[in-house]
Short mmCIF file of C-alpha atoms in Angstrom, two decimals:
data_model
loop_
_atom_site.label_atom_id
_atom_site.label_comp_id
_atom_site.label_asym_id
_atom_site.label_seq_id
_atom_site.Cartn_x
_atom_site.Cartn_y
_atom_site.Cartn_z
CA MET A 14 11.40 30.41 23.59
CA PHE A 15 13.76 28.44 21.58
CA ARG A 16 13.71 25.53 23.55
CA ALA A 17 9.77 25.51 23.14
CA LEU A 18 9.94 26.14 19.52
CA ARG A 19 12.44 23.43 19.02
CA PRO A 20 9.96 20.48 18.49
CA VAL A 21 7.98 22.24 16.10
CA LEU A 22 10.86 23.26 13.85
CA ALA A 23 12.08 19.59 14.35
CA ARG A 24 9.20 17.99 13.14
CA PRO A 25 6.44 19.93 11.34
CA SER A 26 2.79 19.21 11.68
CA GLY A 27 0.65 17.05 9.24
CA THR A 28 -0.77 20.09 7.94
CA VAL A 29 2.32 22.01 6.88
CA ARG A 30 4.04 18.72 5.75
CA THR A 31 0.99 18.18 3.17
CA CYS A 32 0.81 21.94 2.29
CA VAL A 33 4.65 21.63 1.24
CA LEU A 34 3.87 18.51 -0.84
CA LEU A 35 1.17 19.84 -2.61
CA VAL A 36 3.18 23.00 -3.85
CA LEU A 37 5.85 20.63 -4.58
CA LEU A 38 3.83 18.34 -6.81
CA ALA A 39 2.21 21.46 -8.23
CA ALA A 40 5.36 23.27 -9.17
CA THR A 41 7.01 19.95 -10.74
CA GLY A 42 3.60 19.15 -12.59
CA ILE A 43 3.73 22.32 -13.98
CA ALA A 44 7.28 22.03 -15.09
CA ILE A 45 7.08 18.78 -16.31
CA LEU A 46 3.99 19.37 -18.61
CA GLU A 47 6.06 22.26 -19.96
CA LEU A 48 8.91 20.48 -20.63
CA VAL A 49 7.58 17.33 -22.60
CA ARG A 50 5.26 19.68 -24.28
CA GLU A 51 8.22 21.73 -25.69
CA GLN A 52 9.92 18.25 -26.60
CA THR A 53 6.90 16.80 -28.45
CA GLY A 54 5.15 19.75 -29.90
CA THR A 55 1.62 20.65 -28.80
CA PRO A 56 0.08 18.01 -31.17
CA GLY A 57 2.58 15.33 -30.43
CA PHE A 58 1.93 16.00 -26.33
CA PHE A 59 -1.95 15.76 -26.84
CA VAL A 60 -1.77 12.22 -28.81
CA GLY A 61 0.69 11.04 -26.35
CA LEU A 62 -1.28 12.13 -23.63
CA GLY A 63 -4.45 10.21 -25.12
CA LEU A 64 -2.47 7.26 -25.69
CA ALA A 65 -0.57 7.12 -22.29
CA LEU A 66 -3.99 7.43 -20.46
CA LEU A 67 -5.24 3.83 -21.80
CA PRO A 68 -3.36 1.37 -19.19
CA VAL A 69 -3.56 3.75 -16.39
CA ALA A 70 -7.08 2.98 -15.08
CA PRO A 71 -6.43 -0.69 -15.60
CA LEU A 72 -3.13 -0.90 -13.74
CA MET A 73 -4.84 0.99 -10.64
CA ALA A 74 -7.58 -0.99 -10.42
CA ALA A 75 -5.26 -4.17 -10.15
CA PHE A 76 -2.78 -2.66 -7.54
CA ARG A 77 -6.11 -1.37 -5.71
CA TRP A 78 -7.52 -4.78 -5.69
CA LEU A 79 -4.33 -6.00 -3.99
CA GLY A 80 -4.56 -3.51 -1.02
CA ARG A 81 -8.63 -3.71 -0.87
CA ALA A 82 -7.80 -6.20 2.01
CA ALA A 83 -6.40 -3.22 3.82
CA PRO A 84 -7.00 -0.39 1.90
CA ALA A 85 -4.98 2.76 1.69
CA PRO A 86 -6.35 6.20 1.87
CA TRP A 87 -6.93 7.59 -1.62
CA SER A 88 -4.98 10.76 -0.91
CA GLN A 89 -2.03 8.77 0.09
CA LEU A 90 -2.32 6.87 -3.59
CA LEU A 91 -2.85 9.71 -5.62
CA PHE A 92 -0.31 11.31 -3.98
CA CYS A 93 2.35 8.10 -4.71
CA PHE A 94 1.07 8.53 -8.53
CA GLY A 95 1.69 12.07 -8.66
CA TRP A 96 5.02 11.91 -7.15
CA GLY A 97 5.23 9.56 -10.09
CA ALA A 98 4.23 11.32 -12.65
CA CYS A 99 5.45 15.04 -11.45
CA THR A 100 8.17 15.08 -9.56
CA ALA A 101 9.79 11.71 -10.40
CA ALA A 102 9.44 12.16 -14.06
CA LEU A 103 11.23 15.94 -13.92
CA ILE A 104 14.09 14.44 -11.66
CA ALA A 105 14.65 11.61 -13.92
CA ILE A 106 14.56 13.90 -17.29
CA LEU A 107 16.78 16.50 -16.03
CA ALA A 108 19.54 14.29 -14.40
CA ASN A 109 19.11 11.83 -17.72
CA ASN A 110 19.86 14.56 -20.12
CA PHE A 111 22.81 15.77 -17.98
CA ALA A 112 24.25 12.76 -17.81
CA THR A 113 24.07 11.97 -21.43
CA GLN A 114 25.59 14.87 -22.42
CA TRP A 115 28.16 14.81 -19.84
CA ILE A 116 28.91 11.53 -21.31
CA ALA A 117 28.97 12.32 -24.88
CA ALA A 118 31.20 15.59 -24.10
CA ALA A 119 33.83 13.20 -22.72
CA THR A 120 33.60 10.51 -25.19
CA ALA A 121 32.71 12.64 -28.17
CA ASP A 122 30.37 9.70 -29.30
CA PRO A 123 26.78 10.49 -29.02
CA SER A 124 25.18 7.05 -29.84
CA GLU A 125 27.79 5.67 -27.12
CA ALA A 126 26.54 8.28 -24.30
CA ASP A 127 22.99 7.41 -25.20
CA GLN A 128 23.34 3.76 -24.98
CA LEU A 129 25.21 3.95 -21.54
CA GLY A 130 23.01 6.51 -20.22
CA SER A 131 20.26 4.39 -20.52
CA VAL A 132 21.74 1.42 -19.00
CA ALA A 133 23.74 2.70 -16.52
CA ILE A 134 22.37 6.07 -15.52
CA ALA A 135 18.92 6.03 -16.17
CA PRO A 136 18.01 2.92 -13.85
CA VAL A 137 19.69 4.60 -10.88
CA VAL A 138 18.03 8.09 -11.26
CA GLU A 139 14.61 6.88 -11.81
CA GLU A 140 14.38 3.92 -9.47
CA SER A 141 15.78 6.08 -6.80
CA ALA A 142 13.46 9.05 -7.87
CA LYS A 143 10.47 6.68 -7.23
CA ALA A 144 11.62 5.03 -3.95
CA ALA A 145 11.66 8.70 -2.48
CA ALA A 146 7.71 8.49 -2.55
CA LEU A 147 7.99 5.17 -0.93
CA LEU A 148 10.39 6.36 1.68
CA LEU A 149 8.12 9.62 2.36
CA VAL A 150 5.09 7.17 2.98
CA PHE A 151 7.39 4.79 5.12
CA VAL A 152 8.61 7.29 7.17
CA PHE A 153 5.34 9.73 7.67
CA ARG A 154 2.79 7.39 7.16
CA ARG A 155 3.99 4.21 8.92
CA ARG A 156 0.35 3.59 10.57
CA HIS A 157 -0.70 2.77 6.63
CA PHE A 158 2.76 0.91 6.12
CA THR A 159 2.20 -2.42 7.66
CA GLY A 160 3.44 -5.02 5.06
CA PRO A 161 4.77 -5.92 1.91
CA ALA A 162 1.32 -5.35 0.40
CA ASP A 163 1.19 -1.93 1.53
CA GLY A 164 4.92 -1.93 -0.71
CA PHE A 165 3.12 -3.19 -3.47
CA VAL A 166 0.23 -0.98 -3.71
CA VAL A 167 2.41 2.26 -3.29
CA ALA A 168 5.29 1.25 -5.33
CA GLY A 169 2.72 0.43 -7.99
CA PHE A 170 0.91 3.39 -7.75
CA THR A 171 4.32 5.35 -7.86
CA ALA A 172 5.73 3.73 -11.12
CA ILE A 173 2.20 4.15 -13.06
CA GLY A 174 2.66 8.02 -12.62
CA PHE A 175 6.07 7.83 -13.75
CA ALA A 176 5.54 5.41 -16.81
CA PHE A 177 2.66 7.62 -17.72
CA THR A 178 4.48 10.68 -18.30
CA GLU A 179 7.24 8.60 -19.55
CA ASN A 180 4.90 7.27 -22.13
CA ILE A 181 3.53 11.02 -22.94
CA LEU A 182 7.22 11.63 -23.93
CA TYR A 183 7.76 8.23 -25.97
CA LEU A 184 4.66 8.39 -27.90
CA GLY A 185 4.51 12.04 -28.50
CA ASN A 186 8.09 12.21 -30.00
CA ALA A 187 6.95 9.12 -32.49
CA PHE A 188 4.02 11.29 -33.73
CA VAL A 189 5.84 14.26 -34.60
CA GLN A 190 8.61 12.01 -36.45
CA ASP A 191 5.56 9.92 -38.21
CA LEU A 192 4.25 13.25 -39.36
CA ALA A 193 7.87 14.46 -40.77
CA ASP A 194 8.15 11.24 -42.53
CA GLY A 195 4.70 10.99 -43.65
CA THR A 196 4.01 7.50 -42.51
CA GLY A 197 0.98 5.32 -42.68
CA VAL A 198 -0.84 4.52 -39.44
CA LEU A 199 0.26 0.48 -39.54
CA ASP A 200 3.52 1.17 -40.60
CA SER A 201 4.29 4.08 -38.08
CA VAL A 202 6.48 4.45 -35.43
CA THR A 203 3.80 5.45 -33.24
CA ALA A 204 2.01 1.82 -33.66
CA ALA A 205 4.76 0.20 -32.85
CA THR A 206 5.82 2.32 -29.95
CA PHE A 207 2.54 1.75 -28.69
CA PHE A 208 2.60 -1.92 -28.99
CA VAL A 209 5.83 -2.27 -27.03
CA ARG A 210 5.32 0.15 -24.32
CA ILE A 211 1.22 0.21 -23.99
CA VAL A 212 0.26 -3.49 -25.16
CA LEU A 213 3.41 -5.34 -24.63
CA SER A 214 5.01 -3.95 -20.95
CA PRO A 215 2.84 -1.89 -19.45
CA PHE A 216 3.67 -3.47 -16.23
CA ALA A 217 7.51 -2.90 -16.84
CA HIS A 218 7.92 0.11 -14.34
CA PRO A 219 5.43 -1.23 -11.85
CA LEU A 220 7.54 -4.75 -11.71
CA PHE A 221 10.98 -2.84 -11.16
CA THR A 222 9.40 -0.54 -8.58
CA VAL A 223 7.44 -3.16 -6.49
CA LEU A 224 10.86 -4.80 -6.01
CA THR A 225 11.68 -1.59 -3.61
CA GLY A 226 8.31 -1.86 -2.23
CA LEU A 227 8.55 -5.26 -1.21
CA GLY A 228 11.57 -3.87 0.43
CA PHE A 229 9.69 -1.48 2.52
CA GLY A 230 6.98 -3.48 3.35
CA ALA A 231 9.78 -6.29 4.57
CA ALA A 232 11.21 -3.44 7.04
CA ALA A 233 7.60 -2.61 8.28
CA VAL A 234 7.59 -5.77 9.82
CA SER A 235 11.03 -6.14 10.98
CA ALA A 236 12.23 -5.78 14.72
CA ARG A 237 15.86 -5.15 13.75
CA ARG A 238 17.17 -1.68 12.95
CA SER A 239 19.57 -2.95 10.58
CA ARG A 240 16.92 -5.27 8.77
CA ARG A 241 14.69 -1.81 8.43
CA ILE A 242 17.76 -0.54 6.94
CA CYS A 243 19.10 -2.94 4.70
CA LEU A 244 16.04 -4.53 3.10
CA PRO A 245 14.71 -1.61 1.32
CA LEU A 246 18.53 -0.78 -0.31
CA LEU A 247 18.23 -4.49 -1.27
CA GLY A 248 14.99 -4.02 -2.73
CA LEU A 249 16.08 -0.75 -4.33
CA ALA A 250 19.09 -2.68 -5.99
CA LEU A 251 17.18 -5.19 -7.51
CA ALA A 252 14.86 -2.77 -9.04
CA MET A 253 17.88 -0.98 -10.62
CA GLY A 254 19.36 -4.27 -11.84
CA LEU A 255 16.16 -5.40 -13.42
CA HIS A 256 15.68 -2.08 -14.89
CA ALA A 257 19.28 -2.25 -16.40
CA LEU A 258 18.77 -5.46 -17.90
CA TRP A 259 15.08 -4.39 -19.45
CA ASN A 260 16.95 -1.36 -20.98
CA GLY A 261 20.11 -3.07 -22.38
CA SER A 262 18.22 -5.87 -23.65
CA SER A 263 18.47 -4.32 -27.17
CA ARG A 264 22.40 -4.67 -27.17
CA PHE A 265 22.19 -8.76 -26.72
CA GLY A 266 21.94 -9.14 -30.68
CA ASP A 267 18.68 -8.87 -32.74
CA HIS A 268 16.24 -10.99 -30.55
CA GLY A 269 17.90 -9.93 -27.20
CA PHE A 270 14.82 -7.72 -26.23
CA TYR A 271 12.37 -10.61 -27.14
CA VAL A 272 14.65 -13.38 -25.07
CA VAL A 273 14.71 -11.14 -22.27
CA TYR A 274 10.77 -10.52 -22.29
CA GLY A 275 9.95 -13.90 -22.61
CA CYS A 276 13.00 -15.65 -20.00
CA VAL A 277 13.09 -12.80 -17.37
CA MET A 278 10.07 -10.34 -17.48
CA VAL A 279 7.14 -12.64 -17.94
CA PRO A 280 8.36 -15.24 -15.50
CA LEU A 281 9.27 -12.47 -13.09
CA PHE A 282 5.97 -10.79 -13.74
CA GLY A 283 4.09 -13.86 -13.28
CA LEU A 284 5.95 -14.89 -9.94
CA LEU A 285 5.08 -11.39 -8.73
CA VAL A 286 1.25 -11.99 -9.53
CA TRP A 287 1.38 -15.18 -7.55
CA LEU A 288 3.14 -13.52 -4.66
CA ALA A 289 0.32 -10.60 -4.55
CA VAL A 290 -2.48 -13.24 -4.73
CA ARG A 291 -0.71 -15.17 -1.92
CA ILE A 292 0.01 -11.80 0.35
CA ARG A 293 -3.50 -10.89 -0.08
CA ARG A 294 -4.91 -14.19 1.44
CA GLY A 295 -2.80 -14.22 4.11
CA ARG A 296 -3.24 -10.72 5.25
CA LEU A 297 -7.16 -11.76 5.06
CA ARG A 298 -6.28 -14.75 7.33
CA THR A 299 -4.09 -12.83 9.70
CA VAL A 300 -7.43 -10.50 10.19
CA ALA A 301 -9.66 -13.78 10.61
CA GLY A 302 -7.25 -15.06 13.16
CA GLU A 303 -6.64 -11.38 15.30
CA LEU A 304 -9.86 -10.44 15.08
CA ALA A 305 -11.10 -13.56 16.84
CA LEU A 306 -9.68 -12.86 19.87
CA TYR A 307 -11.28 -9.48 19.83
CA ALA A 308 -14.37 -11.38 19.35
CA ALA A 309 -13.98 -13.78 22.19
CA ALA A 310 -13.43 -10.62 24.25
CA GLY A 311 -16.98 -9.27 23.26
CA TRP A 312 -15.58 -6.57 20.98
CA LEU A 313 -17.25 -7.96 17.83
CA ALA A 314 -19.95 -10.85 17.44
CA PRO A 315 -18.37 -14.16 16.46
CA ALA A 316 -19.88 -13.80 13.18
CA GLU A 317 -18.36 -10.58 11.92
CA VAL A 318 -14.93 -12.12 11.95
CA PRO A 319 -15.75 -14.44 9.08
CA ALA A 320 -17.47 -11.59 7.20
CA LEU A 321 -14.20 -8.92 7.88
CA ALA A 322 -12.05 -11.70 6.71
CA SER A 323 -14.01 -11.83 3.20
CA MET A 324 -14.26 -9.61 0.52
CA PRO A 325 -17.50 -10.70 -0.63
CA ALA A 326 -19.11 -10.72 2.29
CA ARG A 327 -17.56 -6.94 3.23
CA SER A 328 -19.22 -5.71 0.16
CA LEU A 329 -22.61 -7.16 0.60
CA ALA A 330 -22.58 -5.90 4.03
CA ARG A 331 -21.91 -2.33 2.76
CA SER A 332 -24.78 -2.67 0.29
CA LEU A 333 -26.97 -4.26 2.29
CA ALA A 334 -26.40 -0.88 4.68
CA ARG A 335 -26.91 1.39 2.00
CA ARG A 336 -30.05 -0.53 1.15
CA SER A 337 -31.40 -0.08 4.33
CA GLY A 338 -29.64 3.19 5.61
CA GLY A 339 -28.63 5.23 2.84
CA ARG A 340 -25.08 6.35 1.83
CA ALA A 341 -24.19 7.27 5.51
CA ALA A 342 -24.77 3.81 6.73
CA GLY A 343 -22.81 2.67 3.93
CA ARG A 344 -20.05 4.82 4.91
CA ALA A 345 -20.14 3.75 8.71
CA VAL A 346 -19.97 0.19 7.46
CA ALA A 347 -17.03 0.61 4.97
CA ARG A 348 -15.21 2.66 8.45
CA TYR A 349 -15.99 -0.19 10.67
CA GLU A 350 -14.47 -2.43 8.13
CA ALA A 351 -11.25 -0.46 7.69
CA ASP A 352 -10.89 0.15 11.46
CA ALA A 353 -11.41 -3.58 12.43
CA VAL A 354 -8.96 -4.65 9.52
CA ALA A 355 -6.53 -1.78 10.80
CA LEU A 356 -6.84 -3.28 14.16
CA ALA A 357 -5.92 -6.55 13.61
CA LEU A 358 -2.88 -5.79 11.61
CA LEU A 359 -1.82 -3.55 14.07
CA ARG A 360 -2.12 -6.38 17.00
CA ASN A 361 -0.55 -8.65 14.57
CA ARG A 362 2.57 -6.20 13.82
CA ALA A 363 2.99 -5.72 17.54
CA ARG A 364 2.77 -9.52 18.18
CA ARG A 365 5.68 -10.42 15.65
CA GLY A 366 7.78 -7.42 17.32
CA GLY A 367 7.71 -5.08 14.85
CA PRO A 368 9.01 -1.28 14.96
CA LEU A 369 6.03 -0.22 17.46
CA ARG A 370 6.41 1.36 20.81
CA GLU A 371 4.34 -0.03 23.33
CA ALA A 372 3.10 3.41 23.97
CA ASP A 373 1.82 3.76 20.52
CA PHE A 374 0.33 0.45 20.63
CA ALA A 375 -2.04 0.99 23.64
CA ARG A 376 -3.01 4.55 21.81
CA ARG A 377 -4.02 3.46 18.44
CA GLU A 378 -5.48 0.17 19.99
CA ARG A 379 -8.03 2.63 22.24
CA GLU A 380 -8.53 4.38 19.35
CA LEU A 381 -9.71 1.79 16.89
CA LEU A 382 -11.73 0.20 19.51
CA HIS A 383 -13.38 3.28 20.35
CA ARG A 384 -14.39 3.85 16.90
CA LEU A 385 -15.46 0.25 16.29
CA TRP A 386 -17.67 0.94 19.41
CA GLN A 387 -19.38 4.00 18.26
CA ARG A 388 -20.28 2.12 14.61
CA ARG A 389 -21.19 -1.52 16.01
CA ALA A 390 -24.77 -1.01 16.05
CA THR A 391 -25.00 0.06 12.41
CA ALA A 392 -22.35 -2.29 11.13
CA GLY A 393 -22.72 -5.69 13.55
CA PRO A 394 -25.98 -6.93 12.17
CA VAL A 395 -25.27 -6.28 8.31
CA LEU A 396 -21.84 -8.01 8.72
CA ALA A 397 -23.42 -10.64 10.52
CA ARG A 398 -26.15 -11.33 7.92
CA ALA A 399 -23.51 -11.01 4.85
CA ALA A 400 -21.68 -13.99 6.70
CA VAL A 401 -24.70 -15.91 6.94
CA MET A 402 -25.61 -15.04 3.25
CA GLU A 403 -22.18 -15.92 1.61
CA ASP A 404 -22.32 -19.24 3.88
CA LEU A 405 -19.41 -18.44 5.90
CA LEU A 406 -20.77 -19.56 9.56
CA PRO A 407 -20.37 -23.06 10.61
CA PRO A 408 -23.53 -25.16 11.58
CA CYS A 409 -22.68 -24.35 15.46
CA GLY A 410 -20.69 -21.38 15.95
CA ASP A 411 -18.89 -21.96 19.05
CA PRO A 412 -15.81 -20.04 19.09
CA TRP A 413 -14.23 -22.55 21.78
CA ASP A 414 -15.17 -25.73 19.88
CA PRO A 415 -11.87 -26.97 18.43
CA SER A 416 -13.45 -28.04 14.96
CA ASP A 417 -14.87 -24.77 14.66
CA PRO A 418 -12.92 -22.54 12.18
CA LEU A 419 -14.05 -19.51 14.37
CA ARG A 420 -12.24 -20.98 17.52
CA VAL A 421 -9.80 -18.80 19.51
CA SER A 422 -6.40 -20.30 18.97
CA GLY A 423 -5.01 -18.77 21.88
CA PRO A 424 -6.00 -17.22 25.53
CA VAL A 425 -8.48 -14.43 25.36
CA ASP A 426 -7.21 -10.81 25.41
CA GLY A 427 -8.70 -8.72 27.75
CA ALA A 428 -9.25 -5.47 26.12
CA TRP A 429 -9.87 -1.65 27.10
CA ARG A 430 -13.45 -1.01 27.58
CA PRO A 431 -14.64 2.61 26.97
CA GLU A 432 -18.11 4.28 28.23
CA PRO A 433 -20.85 3.00 25.99
CA ALA A 434 -21.18 5.29 22.83
CA ALA A 435 -24.19 7.33 22.39
CA GLY A 436 -26.70 6.66 19.67
CA PRO A 437 -28.29 9.07 17.22
CA ALA A 438 -30.60 10.59 19.86
CA GLY A 439 -27.92 10.39 22.85
CA VAL A 440 -29.13 7.32 24.09
CA PRO A 441 -26.32 5.12 25.37
CA GLY A 442 -25.70 2.25 23.19
CA PRO A 443 -25.37 -1.55 24.73
CA ARG A 444 -22.32 -2.78 25.91
CA PRO A 445 -20.85 -6.41 24.51
CA GLU A 446 -21.28 -9.38 26.51
CA VAL A 447 -17.65 -9.30 27.85
CA PRO A 448 -16.61 -12.60 29.99
CA PRO A 449 -16.04 -11.55 33.76
CA GLU A 450 -12.63 -10.94 34.41
CA PRO A 451 -10.86 -13.09 36.53
CA SER A 452 -8.21 -12.06 39.05
CA VAL A 453 -4.47 -12.17 37.32
CA ARG A 454 -0.91 -11.92 38.29
CA ARG A 455 0.48 -9.05 36.90
CA SER A 456 3.43 -9.72 33.77
CA GLY A 457 5.98 -7.72 31.88
CA PRO A 458 4.74 -5.57 28.67
CA TRP A 459 4.59 -8.30 25.81
CA THR A 460 4.01 -11.47 27.81
CA PRO A 461 0.82 -13.32 28.73
CA ALA A 462 -0.51 -12.76 32.10
CA THR A 463 -0.83 -15.89 33.93
CA PRO A 464 -4.64 -16.87 34.54
CA ALA A 465 -5.83 -17.43 37.94
CA GLY A 466 -9.56 -18.13 36.52
CA PRO A 467 -10.97 -21.03 34.34
CA PRO A 468 -9.16 -21.63 31.48
CA SER A 469 -12.03 -20.98 29.37
CA ILE A 470 -11.84 -16.94 30.18
CA ARG A 471 -8.16 -16.83 30.15
CA PRO A 472 -7.30 -13.22 29.44
CA CYS A 473 -3.67 -12.25 28.21
CA VAL A 474 -1.89 -9.13 27.86
CA LEU A 475 -2.03 -7.47 24.49
CA PRO A 476 1.26 -6.12 23.55
CA GLY A 477 1.60 -2.62 24.77
CA GLY A 478 0.16 -3.09 28.34
CA ASP A 479 0.96 -4.76 31.45
CA GLY A 480 -2.40 -5.99 33.00
CA VAL A 481 -6.16 -6.61 31.50
CA ARG A 482 -7.48 -3.85 30.28
#
């Protein structure tokens, strides 16, 4: 009996993990709200809450835009935001207060303890607490963590949540101080705090944590175990160092803050914006390249590939589906797009030798192909029409023409073929037109099979199999 229970106890089910995390977020959320309200007072809490909400939606939209090429589930993003706003913030406040009090008692200098705590303690505690959310997603939601873009988005949402709670605390305390001093609005500490934290540097915390996210993203596509361990730690160390530099900028003289802001923060922010755009474009090119192979095998129409690799065409296809078939058709097209992108990234990751077992690849590929097959009758025509309307198709769409942008750059993959999916009335749907299978010599996994047929229909083994499926 104990042997039978051992796997269950060793790895709890997804439902158990979800319930545990929800209870943890709820408990830490209640605790952090009460703690912040005690420190700021009720009026200060609500003023800080209202002002801290202002940058949240624009920052979320920016990070969501980056991840639109392969969107993560909203439940995962909201978990990251909640972890940053509740759990990470509570850990940071308690740990920072304890460390500051300990340093003050040891040095008998409260002002020096505050400065040392903000430079040496806060960056380590805060970045570690935020990195815990990335670690949880990386370990338990590896399917949705496929590269640097996912690290960008997960880190961004976690940092937005953390900055949101921290801004409530800072702005609420500033408002209480202004009430006590009777300061005017323009000369108030609240206005100065709002300008520095909301207007001037709303990207500060996301900028720090994105470095950790890039480390996890690079680890997700790395084949070496040592790199999967060292890269996240390197990103976390860089995040802590940049955070410490930012917190200690006021110690570099009267203009230290402006020097660090202008010479470090702004250039680094611009560099990461450029990198984010480049990663997004690279992901769309990867989608086009990988899906072209599935299209050549008959799973997708050639016109669907450029549409799935274009964000405007995807949006147009969903609009066309909603216009002709209602919201249900729009949702079906959206799921089709998400599954097609997931399939492309799965194959690309396996091709590059990422940390993915062969059996996992085969199972996941079958699952995605089956889901694509079920929705192809609805999504295929609108995607092809969107490609035409967006002028994404060449005059002659021949996938084997070397001058054609849809040309398959490698051998055609033989893919697993399920039974035809049933239509709405239970009628089997049509099969895609698939090139005939030639006889091939079996090869080892992860290596192409040697073709015996015409070169125009050469199959190759997808990672995770040793024959043409």
